mmCIF file with all atom_site columns, C-alpha atoms in Angstrom:
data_model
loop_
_atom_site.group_PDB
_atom_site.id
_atom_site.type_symbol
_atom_site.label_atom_id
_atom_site.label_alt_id
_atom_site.label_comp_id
_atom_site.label_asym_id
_atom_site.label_entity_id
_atom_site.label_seq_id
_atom_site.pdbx_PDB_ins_code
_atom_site.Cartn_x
_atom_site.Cartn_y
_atom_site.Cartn_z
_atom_site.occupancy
_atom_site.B_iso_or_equiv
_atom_site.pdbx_formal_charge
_atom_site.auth_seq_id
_atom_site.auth_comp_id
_atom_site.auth_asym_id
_atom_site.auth_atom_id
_atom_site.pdbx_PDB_model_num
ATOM 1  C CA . UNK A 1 1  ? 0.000   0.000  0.000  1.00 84.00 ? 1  UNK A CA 1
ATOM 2  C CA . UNK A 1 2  ? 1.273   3.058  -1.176 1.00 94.00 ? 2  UNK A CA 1
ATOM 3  C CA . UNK A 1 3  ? 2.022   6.127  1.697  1.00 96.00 ? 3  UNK A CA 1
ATOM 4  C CA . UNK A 1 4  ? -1.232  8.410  0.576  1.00 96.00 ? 4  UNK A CA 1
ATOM 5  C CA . UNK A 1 5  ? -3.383  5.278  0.243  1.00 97.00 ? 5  UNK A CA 1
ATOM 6  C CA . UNK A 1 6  ? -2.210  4.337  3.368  1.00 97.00 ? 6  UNK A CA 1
ATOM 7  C CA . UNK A 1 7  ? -2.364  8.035  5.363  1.00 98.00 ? 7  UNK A CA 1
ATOM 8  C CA . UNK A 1 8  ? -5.925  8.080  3.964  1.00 97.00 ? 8  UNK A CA 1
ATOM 9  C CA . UNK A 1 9  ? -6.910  5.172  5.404  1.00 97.00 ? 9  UNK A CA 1
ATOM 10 C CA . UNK A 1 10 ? -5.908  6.646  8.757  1.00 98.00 ? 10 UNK A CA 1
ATOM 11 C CA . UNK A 1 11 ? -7.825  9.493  8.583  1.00 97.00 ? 11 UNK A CA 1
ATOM 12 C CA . UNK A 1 12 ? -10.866 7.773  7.131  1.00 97.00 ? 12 UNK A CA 1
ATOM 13 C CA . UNK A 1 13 ? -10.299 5.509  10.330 1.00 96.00 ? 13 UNK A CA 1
ATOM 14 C CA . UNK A 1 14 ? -9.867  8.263  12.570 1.00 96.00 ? 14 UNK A CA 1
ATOM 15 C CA . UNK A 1 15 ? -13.117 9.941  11.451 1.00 96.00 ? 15 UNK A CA 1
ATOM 16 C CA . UNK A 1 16 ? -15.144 6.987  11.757 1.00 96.00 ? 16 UNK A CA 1
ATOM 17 C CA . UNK A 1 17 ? -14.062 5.488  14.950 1.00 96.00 ? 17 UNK A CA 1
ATOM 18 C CA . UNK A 1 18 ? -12.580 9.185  16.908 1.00 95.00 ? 18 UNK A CA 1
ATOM 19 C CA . UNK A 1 19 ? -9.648  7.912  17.958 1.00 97.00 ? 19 UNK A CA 1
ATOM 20 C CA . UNK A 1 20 ? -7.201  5.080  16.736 1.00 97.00 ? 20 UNK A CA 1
ATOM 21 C CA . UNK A 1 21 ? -4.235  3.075  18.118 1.00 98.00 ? 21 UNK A CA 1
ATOM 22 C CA . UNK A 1 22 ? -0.917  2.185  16.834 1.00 98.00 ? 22 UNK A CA 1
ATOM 23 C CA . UNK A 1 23 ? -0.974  -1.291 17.290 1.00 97.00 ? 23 UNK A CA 1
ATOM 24 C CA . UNK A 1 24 ? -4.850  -1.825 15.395 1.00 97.00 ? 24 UNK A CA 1
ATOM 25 C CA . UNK A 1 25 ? -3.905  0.389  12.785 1.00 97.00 ? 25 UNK A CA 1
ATOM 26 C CA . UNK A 1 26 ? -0.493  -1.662 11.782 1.00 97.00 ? 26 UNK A CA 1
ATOM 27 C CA . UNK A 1 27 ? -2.952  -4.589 12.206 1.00 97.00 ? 27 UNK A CA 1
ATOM 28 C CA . UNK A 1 28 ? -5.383  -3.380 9.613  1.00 95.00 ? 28 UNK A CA 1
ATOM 29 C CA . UNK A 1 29 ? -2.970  -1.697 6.965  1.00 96.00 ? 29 UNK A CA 1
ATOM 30 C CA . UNK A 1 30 ? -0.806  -4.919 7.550  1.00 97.00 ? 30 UNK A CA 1
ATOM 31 C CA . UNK A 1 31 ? 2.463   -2.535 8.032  1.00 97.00 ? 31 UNK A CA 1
ATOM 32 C CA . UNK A 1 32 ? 5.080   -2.165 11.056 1.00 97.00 ? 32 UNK A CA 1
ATOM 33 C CA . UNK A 1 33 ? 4.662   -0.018 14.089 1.00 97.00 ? 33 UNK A CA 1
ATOM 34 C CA . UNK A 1 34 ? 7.189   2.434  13.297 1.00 97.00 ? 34 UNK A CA 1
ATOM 35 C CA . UNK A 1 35 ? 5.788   3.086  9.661  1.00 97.00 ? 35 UNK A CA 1
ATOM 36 C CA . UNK A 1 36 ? 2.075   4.061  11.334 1.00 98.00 ? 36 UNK A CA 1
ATOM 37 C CA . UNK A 1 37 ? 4.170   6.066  13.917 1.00 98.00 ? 37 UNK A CA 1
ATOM 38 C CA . UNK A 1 38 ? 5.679   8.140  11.197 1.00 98.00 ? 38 UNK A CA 1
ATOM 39 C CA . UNK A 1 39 ? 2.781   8.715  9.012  1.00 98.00 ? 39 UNK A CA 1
ATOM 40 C CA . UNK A 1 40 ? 1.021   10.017 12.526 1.00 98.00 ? 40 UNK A CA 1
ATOM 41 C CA . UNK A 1 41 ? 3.659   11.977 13.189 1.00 97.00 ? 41 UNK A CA 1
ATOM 42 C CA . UNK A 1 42 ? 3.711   13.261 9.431  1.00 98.00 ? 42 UNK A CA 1
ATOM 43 C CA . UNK A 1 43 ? -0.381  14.170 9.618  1.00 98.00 ? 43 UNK A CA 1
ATOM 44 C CA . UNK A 1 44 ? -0.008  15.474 12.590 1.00 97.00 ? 44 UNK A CA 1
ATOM 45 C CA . UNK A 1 45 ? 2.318   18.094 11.279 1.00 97.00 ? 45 UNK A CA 1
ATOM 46 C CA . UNK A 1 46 ? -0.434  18.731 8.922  1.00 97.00 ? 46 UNK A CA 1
ATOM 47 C CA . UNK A 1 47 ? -2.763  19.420 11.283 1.00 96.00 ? 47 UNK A CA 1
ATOM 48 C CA . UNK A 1 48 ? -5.172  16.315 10.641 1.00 97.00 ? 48 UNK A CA 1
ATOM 49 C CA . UNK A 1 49 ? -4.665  14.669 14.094 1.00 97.00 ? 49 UNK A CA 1
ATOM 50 C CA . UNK A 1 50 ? -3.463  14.674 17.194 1.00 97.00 ? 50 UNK A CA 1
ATOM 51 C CA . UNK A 1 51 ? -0.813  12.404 18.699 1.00 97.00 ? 51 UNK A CA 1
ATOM 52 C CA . UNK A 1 52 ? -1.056  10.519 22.113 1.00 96.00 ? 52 UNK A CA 1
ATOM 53 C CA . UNK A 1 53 ? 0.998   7.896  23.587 1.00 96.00 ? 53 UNK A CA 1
ATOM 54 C CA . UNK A 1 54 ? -0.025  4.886  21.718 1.00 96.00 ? 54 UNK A CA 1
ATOM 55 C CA . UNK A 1 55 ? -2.538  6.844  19.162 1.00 97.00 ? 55 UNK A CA 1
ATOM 56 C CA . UNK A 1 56 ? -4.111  9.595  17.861 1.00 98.00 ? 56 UNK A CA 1
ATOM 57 C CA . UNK A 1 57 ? -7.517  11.734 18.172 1.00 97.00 ? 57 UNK A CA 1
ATOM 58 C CA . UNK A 1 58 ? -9.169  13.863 15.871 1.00 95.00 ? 58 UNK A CA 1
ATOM 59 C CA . UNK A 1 59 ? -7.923  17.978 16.577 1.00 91.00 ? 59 UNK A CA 1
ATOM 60 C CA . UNK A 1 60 ? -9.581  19.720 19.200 1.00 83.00 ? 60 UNK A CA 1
#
């Protein structure tokens, strides 16, 4: 899965559900840890989410 496939995936995740962990999103895009880490960390910067220890949330 390619890396704007993938980031959209987590947001469309995110919107749905409110929140979403590291460890069920590498589950469900199949992909490591530290690859869902970074593309938080990378929409984040964008201002989509928020980061928490083990997650994200939609901005407040």
């Amino acid at each position: 899965m390619n890396v704007t496939l993938r980031r959209k995936k987590i947001l469309d995740l995110l919107c749905a559900q409110g929140t979403v962990e590291v460890k069920t999103l590498a589950e469900e895009l199949n992909t490591s840890h530290v690859t869902v880490r970074n593309d938080l960390t990378s929409l984040e910067k964008e201002g989509k989410l928020e980061r928490f220890f083990g997650g994200a949330a939609l901005p407040a």
